[in-house]
Short mmCIF file of C-alpha atoms and ligand atoms in Angstrom, two decimals:
data_model
loop_
_atom_site.label_atom_id
_atom_site.label_comp_id
_atom_site.label_asym_id
_atom_site.label_seq_id
_atom_site.Cartn_x
_atom_site.Cartn_y
_atom_site.Cartn_z
CA MET A 1 0.00 0.00 0.00
CA ARG A 2 1.10 3.56 -0.67
CA PHE A 3 1.54 6.05 2.16
CA GLU A 4 -1.91 7.74 1.96
CA THR A 5 -3.64 4.35 1.97
CA GLU A 6 -1.38 3.02 4.71
CA ALA A 7 -2.31 6.00 6.92
CA ILE A 8 -5.93 4.89 6.68
CA HIS A 9 -5.75 1.09 6.35
CA SER A 10 -2.59 0.24 8.31
CA VAL A 11 -4.52 -1.78 10.86
CA ARG A 12 -7.98 -3.27 10.61
CA GLU A 13 -10.10 -1.55 13.19
CA ASP A 14 -13.23 -3.64 12.61
CA ASP A 15 -14.83 -4.31 15.93
CA PRO A 16 -15.60 -8.01 16.35
CA ALA A 17 -18.53 -7.31 18.71
CA TYR A 18 -20.68 -4.93 16.58
CA GLY A 19 -18.67 -4.23 13.41
CA ALA A 20 -17.98 -0.59 14.24
CA LEU A 21 -15.81 0.82 11.44
CA VAL A 22 -13.79 2.85 13.93
CA ALA A 23 -12.41 0.79 16.77
CA PRO A 24 -13.68 1.51 20.26
CA ILE A 25 -11.45 3.03 22.90
CA TYR A 26 -10.36 0.32 25.31
CA GLN A 27 -10.48 2.63 28.28
CA THR A 28 -9.64 0.02 30.86
CA SER A 29 -6.85 -0.44 33.37
CA THR A 30 -6.98 -4.21 33.46
CA PHE A 31 -8.19 -7.30 31.55
CA VAL A 32 -9.98 -10.37 32.89
CA PHE A 33 -8.04 -13.62 32.64
CA GLU A 34 -9.75 -16.45 30.72
CA ASP A 35 -8.22 -19.00 33.02
CA ILE A 36 -5.37 -19.21 35.48
CA GLY A 37 -2.27 -18.08 33.59
CA LYS A 38 -4.31 -17.46 30.38
CA THR A 39 -5.20 -14.00 29.01
CA ARG A 40 -6.89 -12.88 25.77
CA GLY A 41 -3.60 -11.18 24.85
CA TYR A 42 -3.73 -8.34 27.35
CA ASP A 43 -3.38 -8.27 31.11
CA TYR A 44 -2.73 -4.69 32.24
CA SER A 45 -2.80 -1.41 30.29
CA ARG A 46 0.68 -0.22 31.28
CA THR A 47 2.13 -3.31 29.64
CA ALA A 48 -0.11 -3.16 26.57
CA ASN A 49 -3.57 -1.91 25.55
CA PRO A 50 -5.49 -2.71 22.33
CA THR A 51 -6.12 0.96 21.41
CA ARG A 52 -2.48 1.78 22.03
CA LYS A 53 -1.45 -1.26 20.01
CA MET A 54 -3.40 0.00 17.00
CA LEU A 55 -1.61 3.34 17.12
CA GLU A 56 1.75 1.66 17.69
CA GLU A 57 1.32 -0.65 14.71
CA THR A 58 0.22 2.25 12.53
CA ILE A 59 3.23 4.42 13.38
CA ALA A 60 5.59 1.46 12.92
CA ARG A 61 4.12 0.79 9.46
CA LEU A 62 4.31 4.43 8.41
CA GLU A 63 7.95 4.63 9.49
CA GLY A 64 8.83 1.27 7.93
CA GLY A 65 10.03 -0.11 11.29
CA LYS A 66 9.56 -3.36 13.24
CA ALA A 67 7.53 -2.20 16.22
CA GLY A 68 6.05 1.02 17.58
CA PHE A 69 5.59 2.32 21.12
CA ALA A 70 3.24 5.10 22.19
CA PHE A 71 4.12 7.35 25.12
CA ALA A 72 2.41 10.01 27.21
CA THR A 73 4.54 12.79 25.67
CA GLY A 74 7.42 13.19 23.25
CA MET A 75 9.71 13.68 26.24
CA ALA A 76 8.39 10.43 27.78
CA ALA A 77 9.42 8.66 24.55
CA GLU A 78 12.85 10.28 24.66
CA SER A 79 13.32 9.54 28.37
CA THR A 80 12.54 5.89 27.75
CA ILE A 81 14.86 5.59 24.73
CA ILE A 82 17.78 7.32 26.47
CA HIS A 83 17.44 4.68 29.21
CA LEU A 84 18.75 2.13 26.71
CA LEU A 85 22.04 3.61 27.98
CA LYS A 86 23.66 3.45 31.39
CA ALA A 87 25.98 5.61 33.49
CA GLY A 88 29.36 5.94 31.78
CA ASP A 89 27.96 5.77 28.24
CA HIS A 90 28.50 8.66 25.86
CA VAL A 91 26.11 10.22 23.33
CA ILE A 92 26.85 12.49 20.38
CA SER A 93 23.88 14.81 19.93
CA GLY A 94 22.99 17.60 17.55
CA ASP A 95 23.66 20.99 19.16
CA ASP A 96 20.40 22.55 17.97
CA VAL A 97 17.98 19.87 19.15
CA TYR A 98 14.60 20.63 20.72
CA GLY A 99 15.02 22.65 23.94
CA GLY A 100 13.43 19.94 26.09
CA THR A 101 15.73 17.29 24.59
CA TYR A 102 18.72 19.47 25.43
CA ARG A 103 17.41 19.90 29.01
CA LEU A 104 16.84 16.14 29.45
CA PHE A 105 20.36 15.40 28.26
CA ALA A 106 22.30 18.29 29.86
CA ASN A 107 20.41 18.62 33.16
CA VAL A 108 18.93 15.21 33.92
CA MET A 109 20.85 12.42 32.21
CA THR A 110 24.23 14.12 32.77
CA GLU A 111 23.47 14.07 36.51
CA LEU A 112 22.88 10.32 36.20
CA GLY A 113 26.30 9.80 34.64
CA VAL A 114 25.53 9.68 30.91
CA GLN A 115 27.93 11.87 28.94
CA PHE A 116 26.99 14.10 26.01
CA THR A 117 28.83 15.95 23.27
CA PHE A 118 26.69 18.50 21.43
CA LEU A 119 27.82 19.41 17.94
CA ARG A 120 26.57 20.50 14.54
CA MET A 121 25.87 17.30 12.63
CA ASN A 122 27.03 18.53 9.22
CA ASP A 123 30.72 17.71 9.43
CA ARG A 124 31.79 14.08 9.14
CA LYS A 125 35.26 14.79 10.58
CA ALA A 126 33.84 16.58 13.63
CA ILE A 127 31.51 13.64 14.35
CA GLU A 128 34.36 11.13 13.91
CA ALA A 129 36.55 13.21 16.22
CA ALA A 130 33.84 13.19 18.92
CA VAL A 131 33.63 9.38 19.04
CA ARG A 132 35.07 7.99 22.30
CA PRO A 133 35.59 4.39 23.40
CA ASN A 134 32.37 4.66 25.48
CA THR A 135 30.24 6.30 22.76
CA ARG A 136 27.02 4.32 22.27
CA MET A 137 24.51 6.57 20.54
CA VAL A 138 24.14 9.37 18.01
CA TRP A 139 21.05 11.56 18.49
CA ILE A 140 19.87 13.32 15.35
CA GLU A 141 17.16 15.90 14.72
CA THR A 142 16.49 16.86 11.10
CA PRO A 143 15.11 19.33 10.19
CA SER A 144 16.20 20.84 13.48
CA ASN A 145 14.32 23.13 15.78
CA PRO A 146 14.11 26.13 15.36
CA LEU A 147 16.77 26.73 12.68
CA LEU A 148 15.64 23.98 10.30
CA ASN A 149 19.19 22.75 9.87
CA ILE A 150 19.41 19.63 7.76
CA VAL A 151 21.43 16.55 8.70
CA ASP A 152 22.61 14.18 5.99
CA LEU A 153 21.29 10.92 7.44
CA GLU A 154 23.31 8.71 5.09
CA MET A 155 26.53 10.43 6.16
CA VAL A 156 25.81 10.25 9.92
CA VAL A 157 24.57 6.65 9.74
CA GLY A 158 27.78 5.79 7.85
CA VAL A 159 29.93 7.15 10.69
CA ALA A 160 27.72 5.50 13.34
CA ARG A 161 27.83 2.08 11.68
CA LYS A 162 31.59 2.23 11.38
CA HIS A 163 31.81 2.68 15.16
CA LYS A 164 28.82 0.42 15.99
CA LEU A 165 26.78 3.29 17.46
CA LEU A 166 23.01 3.30 17.76
CA THR A 167 21.34 6.09 15.76
CA VAL A 168 18.17 7.84 16.93
CA GLN A 169 16.33 10.40 14.79
CA ASP A 170 13.72 12.74 16.22
CA ASN A 171 11.33 12.77 13.26
CA THR A 172 8.80 15.17 14.74
CA PHE A 173 9.34 18.01 12.26
CA ALA A 174 9.17 16.01 9.02
CA SER A 175 6.76 13.23 10.03
CA PRO A 176 7.04 9.94 8.13
CA CYS A 177 5.03 11.57 5.35
CA PHE A 178 8.10 13.61 4.34
CA LEU A 179 11.02 11.64 5.82
CA ARG A 180 11.51 7.97 6.58
CA PRO A 181 14.78 7.82 8.55
CA ILE A 182 14.75 4.01 8.72
CA ASP A 183 15.11 3.90 4.92
CA PHE A 184 18.49 5.61 5.52
CA GLY A 185 19.60 3.08 8.13
CA VAL A 186 18.54 4.86 11.34
CA ASP A 187 17.96 2.38 14.21
CA ILE A 188 15.29 4.16 16.26
CA VAL A 189 12.82 6.90 15.36
CA VAL A 190 11.24 9.06 18.06
CA HIS A 191 8.30 11.45 17.78
CA SER A 192 6.38 14.02 19.65
CA THR A 193 2.97 12.92 18.35
CA THR A 194 1.69 16.14 19.92
CA LYS A 195 2.76 17.77 16.66
CA TYR A 196 2.05 16.67 13.08
CA LEU A 197 1.02 13.07 13.75
CA ASN A 198 -1.93 14.17 15.86
CA GLY A 199 -2.16 17.57 14.20
CA HIS A 200 -5.22 18.83 16.07
CA CYS A 201 -3.63 20.64 19.06
CA ASP A 202 -5.56 18.51 21.57
CA VAL A 203 -3.12 15.80 22.72
CA VAL A 204 0.39 15.59 24.13
CA GLY A 205 1.93 12.30 23.09
CA GLY A 206 5.08 10.57 21.94
CA ALA A 207 6.22 7.54 20.01
CA ALA A 208 9.25 5.42 19.26
CA VAL A 209 9.82 2.97 16.42
CA THR A 210 12.41 0.20 16.55
CA THR A 211 14.06 -1.76 13.75
CA THR A 212 15.34 -4.99 15.33
CA ASP A 213 13.89 -7.68 17.58
CA GLU A 214 16.53 -6.91 20.19
CA LEU A 215 15.66 -3.20 20.32
CA THR A 216 11.95 -4.03 20.34
CA GLN A 217 12.35 -6.29 23.35
CA ARG A 218 14.44 -3.75 25.22
CA VAL A 219 12.06 -0.87 24.52
CA GLN A 220 9.05 -3.04 25.45
CA PHE A 221 10.79 -3.88 28.71
CA LEU A 222 11.58 -0.22 29.44
CA THR A 223 8.06 0.92 28.50
CA ASN A 224 6.54 -1.49 30.97
CA ALA A 225 9.22 -0.91 33.63
CA MET A 226 9.25 2.90 33.43
CA GLY A 227 5.53 3.33 32.78
CA ALA A 228 5.59 6.39 30.53
CA CYS A 229 3.03 4.97 28.09
CA ALA A 230 0.13 6.85 26.48
CA SER A 231 -3.50 6.63 27.60
CA PRO A 232 -6.02 4.77 25.41
CA PHE A 233 -8.03 7.94 24.72
CA ASP A 234 -4.96 9.91 23.63
CA CYS A 235 -3.90 7.00 21.38
CA TRP A 236 -7.34 6.97 19.79
CA LEU A 237 -7.11 10.72 19.08
CA VAL A 238 -3.63 10.44 17.56
CA LEU A 239 -4.82 7.53 15.43
CA ARG A 240 -7.69 9.69 14.21
CA GLY A 241 -5.23 12.49 13.40
CA ILE A 242 -2.98 10.17 11.40
CA ARG A 243 -5.82 9.35 8.96
CA THR A 244 -5.43 12.82 7.45
CA LEU A 245 -1.64 13.23 7.91
CA PRO A 246 -0.75 13.06 4.20
CA LEU A 247 -3.43 15.58 3.27
CA ARG A 248 -2.44 17.94 6.06
CA MET A 249 1.30 17.73 5.35
CA LYS A 250 0.75 18.76 1.72
CA GLN A 251 -1.21 21.83 2.80
CA HIS A 252 1.24 22.73 5.60
CA GLU A 253 4.06 22.65 3.05
CA LYS A 254 2.18 24.64 0.40
CA ASN A 255 1.36 27.35 2.95
CA ALA A 256 4.93 27.30 4.33
CA PHE A 257 6.33 27.93 0.84
CA ALA A 258 3.98 30.91 0.42
CA VAL A 259 4.98 32.37 3.81
CA ALA A 260 8.74 31.71 3.33
CA ASN A 261 8.74 33.36 -0.09
CA TYR A 262 6.74 36.31 1.22
CA LEU A 263 9.09 36.84 4.18
CA ALA A 264 12.23 36.40 2.05
CA ALA A 265 11.14 39.40 -0.03
CA HIS A 266 10.13 41.55 2.96
CA PRO A 267 12.34 44.61 3.72
CA ARG A 268 11.99 44.20 7.52
CA VAL A 269 13.10 40.58 7.46
CA LYS A 270 16.81 39.85 7.81
CA ARG A 271 16.82 36.13 7.11
CA VAL A 272 14.39 33.28 6.49
CA PHE A 273 14.96 29.67 7.54
CA PHE A 274 12.97 27.18 5.44
CA PRO A 275 14.53 24.05 3.88
CA GLY A 276 12.44 24.55 0.73
CA LEU A 277 14.30 27.77 -0.14
CA GLU A 278 17.19 27.07 -2.53
CA LYS A 279 19.66 29.15 -0.54
CA HIS A 280 18.79 27.44 2.76
CA PRO A 281 21.89 25.56 3.98
CA GLY A 282 21.24 21.87 3.45
CA HIS A 283 18.50 22.47 0.84
CA ASP A 284 20.13 19.99 -1.58
CA ILE A 285 20.33 17.29 1.11
CA ALA A 286 16.72 17.94 2.13
CA ALA A 287 15.60 17.76 -1.50
CA ARG A 288 17.38 14.41 -1.82
CA GLN A 289 16.30 12.74 1.44
CA MET A 290 12.84 14.23 2.03
CA LYS A 291 9.57 14.03 0.10
CA GLY A 292 8.56 17.51 1.28
CA PHE A 293 10.08 20.37 3.27
CA GLY A 294 7.54 20.57 6.09
CA GLY A 295 5.50 23.37 7.55
CA MET A 296 7.93 25.16 9.85
CA VAL A 297 9.40 28.56 8.96
CA SER A 298 11.70 30.67 11.14
CA PHE A 299 12.87 34.20 10.43
CA GLU A 300 14.94 37.00 11.89
CA VAL A 301 13.45 40.45 12.15
CA LYS A 302 15.70 43.44 11.51
CA GLY A 303 16.24 45.89 14.35
CA ARG A 304 15.94 45.88 18.11
CA PRO A 305 14.02 43.44 20.34
CA LYS A 306 11.12 45.92 20.25
CA ALA A 307 10.63 45.10 16.57
CA VAL A 308 10.36 41.39 17.47
CA ASN A 309 7.76 42.10 20.17
CA ALA A 310 5.72 44.18 17.72
CA VAL A 311 5.45 41.18 15.38
CA LEU A 312 4.70 38.68 18.17
CA LYS A 313 1.93 40.90 19.50
CA GLY A 314 0.75 42.31 16.17
CA VAL A 315 -0.38 39.07 14.51
CA LYS A 316 -4.09 38.30 14.63
CA ILE A 317 -4.44 34.91 12.92
CA PHE A 318 -1.24 33.40 14.33
CA SER A 319 -1.49 32.67 18.06
CA LEU A 320 1.43 33.32 20.38
CA ALA A 321 2.02 29.80 21.67
CA GLU A 322 4.57 27.02 21.89
CA SER A 323 4.09 23.71 20.09
CA LEU A 324 3.69 23.18 16.38
CA GLY A 325 2.31 20.90 13.71
CA GLY A 326 -1.38 21.59 14.23
CA PHE A 327 -4.15 22.96 12.02
CA HIS A 328 -3.84 26.36 13.71
CA SER A 329 -0.92 28.67 12.82
CA LEU A 330 1.32 29.53 15.77
CA ILE A 331 4.06 32.09 16.33
CA GLU A 332 6.67 31.91 19.07
CA HIS A 333 9.93 33.42 20.28
CA PRO A 334 12.52 30.64 20.81
CA ALA A 335 14.79 32.72 23.08
CA THR A 336 12.08 33.24 25.71
CA MET A 337 9.77 30.31 24.97
CA SER A 338 10.67 26.96 23.35
CA HIS A 339 14.44 27.36 23.88
CA ALA A 340 14.45 29.24 27.18
CA SER A 341 15.75 26.03 28.80
CA MET A 342 18.93 26.42 26.72
CA PRO A 343 21.47 28.78 28.36
CA ALA A 344 21.85 32.12 26.50
CA GLU A 345 25.49 31.42 25.59
CA VAL A 346 24.55 28.06 24.08
CA ARG A 347 21.74 29.69 22.11
CA GLN A 348 24.19 32.23 20.74
CA GLN A 349 26.71 29.55 19.84
CA VAL A 350 24.15 27.54 17.88
CA GLY A 351 22.72 30.61 16.15
CA ILE A 352 19.38 31.13 17.88
CA SER A 353 19.37 34.93 18.07
CA ASP A 354 17.00 37.04 20.17
CA ASN A 355 15.54 38.34 16.90
CA LEU A 356 14.49 34.89 15.77
CA ILE A 357 10.78 34.09 15.41
CA ARG A 358 9.46 30.60 14.72
CA LEU A 359 6.24 29.95 12.84
CA SER A 360 4.23 26.76 12.71
CA ILE A 361 2.28 27.19 9.52
CA GLY A 362 -1.24 25.86 9.85
CA LEU A 363 -3.96 24.94 7.40
CA GLU A 364 -5.54 28.37 6.94
CA ASN A 365 -5.58 30.16 3.58
CA ALA A 366 -2.00 31.17 2.70
CA ASP A 367 -3.02 34.71 1.67
CA ASP A 368 -4.56 35.32 5.08
CA LEU A 369 -1.31 34.16 6.70
CA THR A 370 0.97 36.41 4.61
CA GLU A 371 -1.38 39.39 5.04
CA ASP A 372 -1.40 38.85 8.80
CA LEU A 373 2.41 38.77 8.94
CA GLY A 374 2.53 41.79 6.63
CA GLN A 375 0.37 43.94 8.89
CA ALA A 376 2.32 42.81 11.99
CA LEU A 377 5.66 43.62 10.33
CA GLY A 378 4.20 46.98 9.33
CA SER A 379 4.48 46.81 5.57
C1 LIG B 401 7.69 19.02 21.02
C2 LIG B 401 8.92 18.29 20.68
C3 LIG B 401 9.44 17.32 21.53
C4 LIG B 401 8.85 17.01 22.90
O1 LIG B 401 7.55 16.51 22.78
P1 LIG B 401 6.42 16.72 23.92
O2 LIG B 401 5.25 16.00 23.34
O3 LIG B 401 6.21 18.20 24.04
O4 LIG B 401 6.92 16.11 25.16
C5 LIG B 401 10.57 16.63 21.12
N1 LIG B 401 11.16 16.90 19.94
C6 LIG B 401 10.69 17.83 19.10
C7 LIG B 401 11.39 18.08 17.82
C8 LIG B 401 9.57 18.56 19.43
O5 LIG B 401 9.11 19.51 18.60
#
């Protein structure tokens, strides 16, 4: 089946009791045993739940992986996956990863004895040079947040395989509709399903997809042991969102192109970050490894911080809010919002300036979006 069909027919939902086309929500904590030591496949919802299973199988199919796991949040997925490691292990991570990922690594896992090197993932020699005898994992985010930097997955996977390192790609920004990291040899995919996979701004959720039986068993063990799994109702909502993922991604991208082109020509805009623009660093790699460029656009406003505030407060259709990937267009200020958990010097180093604004382009009419930005920029 092709992607659009897979998003709808990946698992048969038919309800054996009444033939409901859409599967019911198995909102239950526990399952009655048929006999001593004999279940109908489920015993307790932390371990596994039928609604969750449907979502997990769907995400695994869409990513082309072996097994899927659904978590309460994207960070719950990441926390579980990083626990594949132990104290003394070392991770090479992108330096411009999601702010919460950076916080988990730098402030929580470092305290527990896991070591991290943060670097820009575009230089093979720099990655090679960062490999230590205790390096176990490479953590990738492409396109990255909020600068939309592009990582060449084939190149990074090449380095990782040479040194027998596990590769993890945070695929939240692209979604499997536009990027399938496993096709490039990535071992584990993680998601914040809060974003494009759900797409309706009404769930926080996460997912992980594994590629080998060994990883599947270890992640299943950790999911049950750590207990960060998603609720049946949230799984049902994300599953509902996924049905329209391909349709939504096409519209997000179309609108993002319109906004990026509009901003690139605007006299009050210093710089636009959108992988679809030919002069965006990494555009050629993105064009090669992705089926679309996504719906996220960042830009720098010329002038003082006051000019940034005027835009953030001046928009009427965009809402000033964190998060992304939903039907509703959002605007945010990484320095004080999504990336406030990153120290100011680190932000500067990685290129997240105080004048940077991040847009999550929604599904509204593109002309309304550009007109809204135009009046806020004062054109
Ligand atoms: C939002 C986000 C996360 C964290 O997900 P939550 O659902 O908010 O916990 C991780 N990575 C990326 C790229 C994100 O955008």
